[in-house]
Amino acid sequence: MPLARATHLTRRGLLAAGGALGLGAALAACGDDKGKDSGSDAGAKGGKSGPWSFKDDRGTTVKLDKVPANIVAFTGAGAALYDYGIQVKGVFGPTRTTAGKPDVQAGDMDISKVTVLGNAWGQFSIEKYASLAPDVLVTTMFDDAGTLWYVPEESKKKIAQLAPSVGISVYDRQLTQPLQRMWDLAESLGADMKAAKVTDAKKRFEDAAARLRAAAKAKPGLKVMAGSASDQLFYVSGTNLSIDLEYFKALGVNFVEPPESAKEQGGWYESLSWENVDKYRADIIMMDDRSSAIQPADITKATWKKLPAVKAGQVIPRSPEPILSYDKCVPLLTNLAEALEKAKKVS
C-alpha cells in the first residue's frame, strides 16, 4: 500500500509491507457466470448496458454480457467508486471501527447499505459473497505479482470461482496513474464522468498539486518524514513503492529516505525501536491515519514527544492507502502543502 504501516502484530507486519510479502498468486480473472441476472442496475448507475469488458493492471481482460451491477470491492475501492456514483453491494477490509463508525477507508459510503464480508485481515465470508451473486470483485494490488489485496490466500480459489476480478495496481507508481485507472473503471461501469461533482474534484486535485509544488519549491530545506506507529515499533517509509509519496516527491517534496539496506518487508519501510525514533531529522512528520496504526494523540512514548517536529506541532495525517477518487485525494495534497507553507525549520 503506499505503506509504512504500523505493526505490533505479525498481521500488521503484512499490512505494513503493503502486501509486499505476497498473499499468493492472483485470483483467476474471468469466470463463467456471464450474463447473470442481478435483479438490479444499482452498480451501473449511469444506465450503461450491453456487453462489458475491462482490462485490469494484471493485463487480464474481464468480459461480461452486461455491465456489472452486483459489485463487491475492497472497502477503499468501493469508496472510490461511490464517489463516482457507483454503489457496490458488498465490501471487505477495514469498514467499521471498534466503535461502529465508518473506518477512514470507507470514505463517504453509507456502510449500513453494504454487506460487509470481513472487517479485518484474513476475514472474507464466502457464504455472504455467494449470496450477493457477484458479477465482479474489485480490489487493489500492492506487488508486481498481481496479488489481490485483502483476498485471503486460503480461500482465493473458492472466491475466484464465484466471479471474475479486477485488480488496480497501487505499487511502485505515482498516485495519478491508479487515480486514472479507477476513473477508467468507474466510467466503464456507467459513471457520469462529466458530472460537475466529478470534473470539479479533478480540477481541485490539479490545483492542489500546483499548490504543493509551489510550497515545496518555496521551502526546499524542510524535511518530511512518513511514519507509522505501533506498540513496539515506529516505521519510517521511504518514497519508493508508495503511490502517494512517489507523487509528492515528484512534486518536489524533500523526504527522509531510509537506506535500502535498512528497509524490510519488501523495501517499504525501516523499523525503529521507540528508543531510536530520533534517528532521522525531520521538520514535518506525516503519520499513518489508518485504524491499524496508533494515532499521534495516543502515542505516549517520551522519545516521540521530544522530537522537534512533534514539539513544534508539525505533525499531519497521511493516508497510505488513498481512496482512489480525485475528491478524496485533494486533502492529501492540500494538507501537505499547508504544512509546508506554515512549517518552520526545526531539525
GROMACS .gro file of C-alpha atoms in nm:
model
  347
    1MET     CA    1   0.000   0.000   0.000
    2PRO     CA    2   0.163   0.304  -0.008
    3LEU     CA    3   0.294   0.199   0.309
    4ALA     CA    4   0.468   0.209   0.608
    5ARG     CA    5   0.206   0.072   0.817
    6ALA     CA    6   0.215   0.006   1.181
    7THR     CA    7   0.270  -0.331   1.318
    8HIS     CA    8   0.276  -0.466   1.660
    9LEU     CA    9   0.137  -0.794   1.533
   10THR     CA   10   0.263  -1.017   1.257
   11ARG     CA   11  -0.058  -0.948   1.069
   12ARG     CA   12   0.013  -0.580   1.087
   13GLY     CA   13   0.359  -0.654   0.959
   14LEU     CA   14   0.200  -0.795   0.650
   15LEU     CA   15  -0.009  -0.485   0.615
   16ALA     CA   16   0.288  -0.263   0.673
   17ALA     CA   17   0.453  -0.426   0.378
   18GLY     CA   18   0.163  -0.315   0.167
   19GLY     CA   19   0.118  -0.669   0.053
   20ALA     CA   20   0.483  -0.694  -0.043
   21LEU     CA   21   0.517  -1.026   0.134
   22GLY     CA   22   0.261  -1.167  -0.103
   23LEU     CA   23  -0.069  -1.333  -0.032
   24GLY     CA   24  -0.029  -1.588  -0.311
   25ALA     CA   25  -0.099  -1.595  -0.681
   26ALA     CA   26  -0.362  -1.365  -0.821
   27LEU     CA   27  -0.722  -1.470  -0.848
   28ALA     CA   28  -0.848  -1.608  -1.175
   29ALA     CA   29  -0.970  -1.311  -1.373
   30CYS     CA   30  -1.255  -1.449  -1.575
   31GLY     CA   31  -1.544  -1.659  -1.455
   32ASP     CA   32  -1.816  -1.846  -1.633
   33ASP     CA   33  -2.103  -1.654  -1.477
   34LYS     CA   34  -2.160  -1.413  -1.763
   35GLY     CA   35  -2.497  -1.256  -1.806
   36LYS     CA   36  -2.605  -1.336  -1.454
   37ASP     CA   37  -2.939  -1.179  -1.365
   38SER     CA   38  -2.851  -0.936  -1.092
   39GLY     CA   39  -3.204  -0.811  -1.045
   40SER     CA   40  -3.067  -0.458  -1.008
   41ASP     CA   41  -2.891  -0.190  -1.206
   42ALA     CA   42  -2.755  -0.016  -0.897
   43GLY     CA   43  -2.395  -0.096  -0.990
   44ALA     CA   44  -2.422   0.066  -1.329
   45LYS     CA   45  -2.585   0.383  -1.205
   46GLY     CA   46  -2.511   0.561  -1.526
   47GLY     CA   47  -2.752   0.332  -1.710
   48LYS     CA   48  -2.492   0.183  -1.941
   49SER     CA   49  -2.597  -0.151  -2.088
   50GLY     CA   50  -2.474  -0.414  -2.328
   51PRO     CA   51  -2.151  -0.619  -2.325
   52TRP     CA   52  -1.885  -0.505  -2.079
   53SER     CA   53  -1.512  -0.556  -2.067
   54PHE     CA   54  -1.227  -0.408  -1.870
   55LYS     CA   55  -0.854  -0.475  -1.889
   56ASP     CA   56  -0.705  -0.455  -1.541
   57ASP     CA   57  -0.348  -0.393  -1.429
   58ARG     CA   58  -0.256  -0.761  -1.450
   59GLY     CA   59  -0.322  -0.733  -1.820
   60THR     CA   60  -0.631  -0.950  -1.774
   61THR     CA   61  -0.948  -0.858  -1.959
   62VAL     CA   62  -1.274  -0.938  -1.784
   63LYS     CA   63  -1.566  -0.979  -2.024
   64LEU     CA   64  -1.933  -0.998  -1.928
   65ASP     CA   65  -2.256  -0.994  -2.126
   66LYS     CA   66  -2.367  -0.681  -1.947
   67VAL     CA   67  -2.235  -0.408  -1.720
   68PRO     CA   68  -2.178  -0.545  -1.367
   69ALA     CA   69  -2.447  -0.446  -1.121
   70ASN     CA   70  -2.353  -0.665  -0.826
   71ILE     CA   71  -2.008  -0.535  -0.745
   72VAL     CA   72  -1.807  -0.644  -0.442
   73ALA     CA   73  -1.493  -0.449  -0.360
   74PHE     CA   74  -1.217  -0.387  -0.111
   75THR     CA   75  -1.352  -0.111   0.112
   76GLY     CA   76  -1.126   0.163  -0.025
   77ALA     CA   77  -1.205   0.067  -0.385
   78GLY     CA   78  -1.575   0.067  -0.305
   79ALA     CA   79  -1.539   0.413  -0.153
   80ALA     CA   80  -1.368   0.542  -0.468
   81LEU     CA   81  -1.641   0.401  -0.692
   82TYR     CA   82  -1.903   0.554  -0.463
   83ASP     CA   83  -1.754   0.898  -0.525
   84TYR     CA   84  -1.819   0.840  -0.895
   85GLY     CA   85  -2.177   0.733  -0.839
   86ILE     CA   86  -2.125   0.357  -0.843
   87GLN     CA   87  -2.276   0.176  -0.543
   88VAL     CA   88  -2.117  -0.158  -0.457
   89LYS     CA   89  -2.318  -0.436  -0.292
   90GLY     CA   90  -2.050  -0.574  -0.063
   91VAL     CA   91  -1.712  -0.481   0.077
   92PHE     CA   92  -1.420  -0.647   0.252
   93GLY     CA   93  -1.143  -0.482   0.450
   94PRO     CA   94  -1.148  -0.213   0.723
   95THR     CA   95  -1.505  -0.083   0.713
   96ARG     CA   96  -1.621  -0.029   1.073
   97THR     CA   97  -1.417   0.090   1.368
   98THR     CA   98  -1.445  -0.078   1.706
   99ALA     CA   99  -1.691   0.198   1.795
  100GLY     CA  100  -1.908   0.100   1.500
  101LYS     CA  101  -1.835   0.413   1.299
  102PRO     CA  102  -1.717   0.412   0.936
  103ASP     CA  103  -1.346   0.338   0.905
  104VAL     CA  104  -1.136   0.607   0.738
  105GLN     CA  105  -1.105   0.378   0.436
  106ALA     CA  106  -1.483   0.370   0.389
  107GLY     CA  107  -1.487   0.731   0.276
  108ASP     CA  108  -1.838   0.866   0.225
  109MET     CA  109  -2.004   0.528   0.175
  110ASP     CA  110  -2.310   0.456   0.385
  111ILE     CA  111  -2.178   0.136   0.541
  112SER     CA  112  -2.528   0.040   0.653
  113LYS     CA  113  -2.614  -0.015   0.287
  114VAL     CA  114  -2.336  -0.260   0.205
  115THR     CA  115  -2.279  -0.618   0.310
  116VAL     CA  116  -1.950  -0.643   0.499
  117LEU     CA  117  -1.779  -0.972   0.413
  118GLY     CA  118  -1.493  -0.914   0.653
  119ASN     CA  119  -1.371  -0.619   0.856
  120ALA     CA  120  -1.014  -0.728   0.924
  121TRP     CA  121  -0.717  -0.901   0.768
  122GLY     CA  122  -0.795  -1.264   0.681
  123GLN     CA  123  -1.171  -1.219   0.711
  124PHE     CA  124  -1.380  -1.286   0.400
  125SER     CA  125  -1.715  -1.465   0.424
  126ILE     CA  126  -1.750  -1.676   0.113
  127GLU     CA  127  -2.110  -1.755   0.211
  128LYS     CA  128  -2.205  -1.386   0.219
  129TYR     CA  129  -2.011  -1.330  -0.101
  130ALA     CA  130  -2.200  -1.604  -0.282
  131SER     CA  131  -2.533  -1.473  -0.153
  132LEU     CA  132  -2.470  -1.143  -0.331
  133ALA     CA  133  -2.447  -1.323  -0.668
  134PRO     CA  134  -2.141  -1.113  -0.751
  135ASP     CA  135  -2.073  -1.005  -1.107
  136VAL     CA  136  -1.720  -0.883  -1.035
  137LEU     CA  137  -1.476  -0.829  -0.747
  138VAL     CA  138  -1.264  -0.513  -0.741
  139THR     CA  139  -0.955  -0.454  -0.530
  140THR     CA  140  -0.606  -0.309  -0.537
  141MET     CA  141  -0.265  -0.476  -0.571
  142PHE     CA  142   0.048  -0.390  -0.372
  143ASP     CA  143   0.302  -0.601  -0.554
  144ASP     CA  144   0.402  -0.679  -0.911
  145ALA     CA  145   0.278  -1.038  -0.888
  146GLY     CA  146  -0.090  -0.949  -0.918
  147THR     CA  147  -0.179  -1.036  -0.559
  148LEU     CA  148  -0.531  -0.915  -0.483
  149TRP     CA  149  -0.534  -0.705  -0.165
  150TYR     CA  150  -0.727  -0.848   0.131
  151VAL     CA  151  -0.834  -1.161  -0.057
  152PRO     CA  152  -0.727  -1.444   0.178
  153GLU     CA  153  -0.472  -1.687   0.042
  154GLU     CA  154  -0.652  -1.989   0.183
  155SER     CA  155  -0.983  -1.912   0.013
  156LYS     CA  156  -0.876  -1.729  -0.302
  157LYS     CA  157  -0.961  -2.023  -0.531
  158LYS     CA  158  -1.316  -2.054  -0.400
  159ILE     CA  159  -1.360  -1.679  -0.426
  160ALA     CA  160  -1.233  -1.681  -0.784
  161GLN     CA  161  -1.489  -1.944  -0.883
  162LEU     CA  162  -1.778  -1.714  -0.791
  163ALA     CA  163  -1.691  -1.411  -1.006
  164PRO     CA  164  -1.408  -1.261  -1.212
  165SER     CA  165  -1.187  -0.999  -1.052
  166VAL     CA  166  -1.039  -0.663  -1.143
  167GLY     CA  167  -0.711  -0.553  -0.988
  168ILE     CA  168  -0.591  -0.191  -0.982
  169SER     CA  169  -0.218  -0.163  -0.912
  170VAL     CA  170  -0.101   0.075  -0.641
  171TYR     CA  171   0.256  -0.048  -0.648
  172ASP     CA  172   0.567   0.147  -0.748
  173ARG     CA  173   0.399   0.425  -0.944
  174GLN     CA  174   0.275   0.776  -0.884
  175LEU     CA  175  -0.072   0.848  -0.747
  176THR     CA  176  -0.203   0.991  -1.071
  177GLN     CA  177  -0.177   0.657  -1.250
  178PRO     CA  178  -0.407   0.449  -1.025
  179LEU     CA  179  -0.637   0.751  -0.999
  180GLN     CA  180  -0.679   0.741  -1.375
  181ARG     CA  181  -0.729   0.364  -1.371
  182MET     CA  182  -1.009   0.391  -1.114
  183TRP     CA  183  -1.159   0.669  -1.324
  184ASP     CA  184  -1.149   0.438  -1.628
  185LEU     CA  185  -1.313   0.157  -1.432
  186ALA     CA  186  -1.590   0.382  -1.299
  187GLU     CA  187  -1.655   0.515  -1.648
  188SER     CA  188  -1.681   0.161  -1.786
  189LEU     CA  189  -1.935   0.081  -1.513
  190GLY     CA  190  -2.160   0.364  -1.624
  191ALA     CA  191  -2.048   0.655  -1.408
  192ASP     CA  192  -2.114   1.004  -1.543
  193MET     CA  193  -1.762   1.138  -1.567
  194LYS     CA  194  -1.886   1.472  -1.699
  195ALA     CA  195  -2.092   1.542  -1.389
  196ALA     CA  196  -2.000   1.870  -1.221
  197LYS     CA  197  -1.908   1.694  -0.897
  198VAL     CA  198  -1.658   1.475  -1.082
  199THR     CA  199  -1.499   1.738  -1.304
  200ASP     CA  200  -1.480   1.984  -1.015
  201ALA     CA  201  -1.296   1.731  -0.800
  202LYS     CA  202  -1.042   1.668  -1.074
  203LYS     CA  203  -0.984   2.042  -1.115
  204ARG     CA  204  -0.941   2.084  -0.738
  205PHE     CA  205  -0.686   1.800  -0.743
  206GLU     CA  206  -0.487   1.969  -1.019
  207ASP     CA  207  -0.496   2.299  -0.831
  208ALA     CA  208  -0.387   2.128  -0.508
  209ALA     CA  209  -0.097   1.963  -0.691
  210ALA     CA  210   0.017   2.302  -0.820
  211ARG     CA  211  -0.006   2.443  -0.468
  212LEU     CA  212   0.202   2.160  -0.325
  213ARG     CA  213   0.464   2.201  -0.596
  214ALA     CA  214   0.489   2.572  -0.517
  215ALA     CA  215   0.509   2.511  -0.142
  216ALA     CA  216   0.785   2.253  -0.186
  217LYS     CA  217   0.979   2.487  -0.414
  218ALA     CA  218   0.948   2.773  -0.167
  219LYS     CA  219   1.089   2.569   0.122
  220PRO     CA  220   1.328   2.310  -0.023
  221GLY     CA  221   1.516   2.280   0.306
  222LEU     CA  222   1.224   2.135   0.500
  223LYS     CA  223   1.249   1.761   0.556
  224VAL     CA  224   0.934   1.547   0.570
  225MET     CA  225   0.919   1.203   0.731
  226ALA     CA  226   0.643   0.947   0.670
  227GLY     CA  227   0.585   0.739   0.981
  228SER     CA  228   0.354   0.482   1.133
  229ALA     CA  229   0.324   0.383   1.497
  230SER     CA  230   0.268   0.054   1.678
  231ASP     CA  231   0.312  -0.050   2.040
  232GLN     CA  232   0.669  -0.168   2.000
  233LEU     CA  233   0.797  -0.008   1.681
  234PHE     CA  234   0.798   0.307   1.471
  235TYR     CA  235   0.807   0.267   1.094
  236VAL     CA  236   0.972   0.513   0.857
  237SER     CA  237   0.856   0.476   0.499
  238GLY     CA  238   1.074   0.555   0.200
  239THR     CA  239   0.918   0.715  -0.105
  240ASN     CA  240   0.991   0.422  -0.333
  241LEU     CA  241   0.689   0.194  -0.397
  242SER     CA  242   0.426   0.415  -0.227
  243ILE     CA  243   0.194   0.591  -0.473
  244ASP     CA  244   0.136   0.897  -0.257
  245LEU     CA  245   0.497   0.951  -0.154
  246GLU     CA  246   0.631   0.890  -0.505
  247TYR     CA  247   0.394   1.157  -0.634
  248PHE     CA  248   0.472   1.405  -0.357
  249LYS     CA  249   0.843   1.356  -0.422
  250ALA     CA  250   0.788   1.419  -0.794
  251LEU     CA  251   0.623   1.747  -0.697
  252GLY     CA  252   0.940   1.846  -0.513
  253VAL     CA  253   0.878   1.746  -0.152
  254ASN     CA  254   1.201   1.663   0.034
  255PHE     CA  255   1.157   1.334   0.220
  256VAL     CA  256   1.356   1.139   0.476
  257GLU     CA  257   1.478   0.833   0.285
  258PRO     CA  258   1.585   0.526   0.484
  259PRO     CA  259   1.871   0.350   0.303
  260GLU     CA  260   1.772   0.038   0.111
  261SER     CA  261   1.995  -0.168   0.338
  262ALA     CA  262   1.782  -0.067   0.638
  263LYS     CA  263   1.445  -0.140   0.481
  264GLU     CA  264   1.246  -0.457   0.535
  265GLN     CA  265   0.912  -0.608   0.431
  266GLY     CA  266   0.982  -0.586   0.060
  267GLY     CA  267   1.151  -0.247   0.073
  268TRP     CA  268   0.861  -0.039   0.202
  269TYR     CA  269   0.997   0.089   0.530
  270GLU     CA  270   1.251   0.074   0.812
  271SER     CA  271   1.151  -0.040   1.160
  272LEU     CA  272   1.285   0.154   1.455
  273SER     CA  273   1.255   0.090   1.827
  274TRP     CA  274   1.099   0.381   2.012
  275GLU     CA  275   1.439   0.447   2.172
  276ASN     CA  276   1.573   0.520   1.823
  277VAL     CA  277   1.278   0.717   1.689
  278ASP     CA  278   1.504   1.022   1.661
  279LYS     CA  279   1.735   0.851   1.409
  280TYR     CA  280   1.625   1.086   1.129
  281ARG     CA  281   1.591   1.462   1.137
  282ALA     CA  282   1.251   1.586   1.020
  283ASP     CA  283   1.067   1.916   1.020
  284ILE     CA  284   0.726   1.767   0.937
  285ILE     CA  285   0.604   1.419   1.021
  286MET     CA  286   0.320   1.256   0.827
  287MET     CA  287   0.155   0.982   1.034
  288ASP     CA  288  -0.044   0.680   0.915
  289ASP     CA  289  -0.414   0.758   0.967
  290ARG     CA  290  -0.546   0.402   0.937
  291SER     CA  291  -0.722   0.232   1.225
  292SER     CA  292  -0.447  -0.031   1.245
  293ALA     CA  293  -0.192   0.233   1.348
  294ILE     CA  294  -0.164   0.421   1.676
  295GLN     CA  295  -0.262   0.781   1.616
  296PRO     CA  296  -0.031   1.069   1.724
  297ALA     CA  297  -0.260   1.184   2.005
  298ASP     CA  298  -0.239   0.837   2.159
  299ILE     CA  299   0.138   0.797   2.144
  300THR     CA  300   0.273   0.812   2.498
  301LYS     CA  301   0.641   0.742   2.431
  302ALA     CA  302   0.867   1.009   2.579
  303THR     CA  303   1.107   0.984   2.285
  304TRP     CA  304   0.823   1.070   2.048
  305LYS     CA  305   0.722   1.376   2.246
  306LYS     CA  306   1.080   1.505   2.235
  307LEU     CA  307   1.100   1.506   1.855
  308PRO     CA  308   1.140   1.865   1.724
  309ALA     CA  309   0.853   1.828   1.476
  310VAL     CA  310   0.623   1.695   1.748
  311LYS     CA  311   0.715   1.974   1.990
  312ALA     CA  312   0.654   2.228   1.714
  313GLY     CA  313   0.312   2.082   1.634
  314GLN     CA  314   0.424   1.996   1.282
  315VAL     CA  315   0.261   1.651   1.259
  316ILE     CA  316  -0.008   1.582   0.999
  317PRO     CA  317  -0.203   1.272   0.892
  318ARG     CA  318  -0.108   1.055   0.597
  319SER     CA  319  -0.330   0.809   0.409
  320PRO     CA  320  -0.100   0.524   0.299
  321GLU     CA  321  -0.397   0.365   0.121
  322PRO     CA  322  -0.555   0.661  -0.058
  323ILE     CA  323  -0.917   0.628  -0.170
  324LEU     CA  324  -0.866   0.648  -0.545
  325SER     CA  325  -1.103   0.929  -0.634
  326TYR     CA  326  -0.992   1.283  -0.706
  327ASP     CA  327  -1.224   1.414  -0.436
  328LYS     CA  328  -1.059   1.208  -0.162
  329CYS     CA  329  -0.705   1.279  -0.282
  330VAL     CA  330  -0.739   1.658  -0.280
  331PRO     CA  331  -0.696   1.678   0.102
  332LEU     CA  332  -0.379   1.467   0.082
  333LEU     CA  333  -0.216   1.734  -0.132
  334THR     CA  334  -0.373   2.030   0.045
  335ASN     CA  335  -0.277   1.917   0.396
  336LEU     CA  336   0.086   1.866   0.299
  337ALA     CA  337   0.101   2.194   0.108
  338GLU     CA  338  -0.042   2.383   0.406
  339ALA     CA  339   0.201   2.212   0.642
  340LEU     CA  340   0.496   2.313   0.425
  341GLU     CA  341   0.368   2.670   0.396
  342LYS     CA  342   0.335   2.707   0.773
  343ALA     CA  343   0.625   2.494   0.897
  344LYS     CA  344   0.947   2.623   1.042
  345LYS     CA  345   1.285   2.458   1.018
  346VAL     CA  346   1.323   2.267   1.348
  347SER     CA  347   1.554   1.977   1.263
   0.00000   0.00000   0.00000
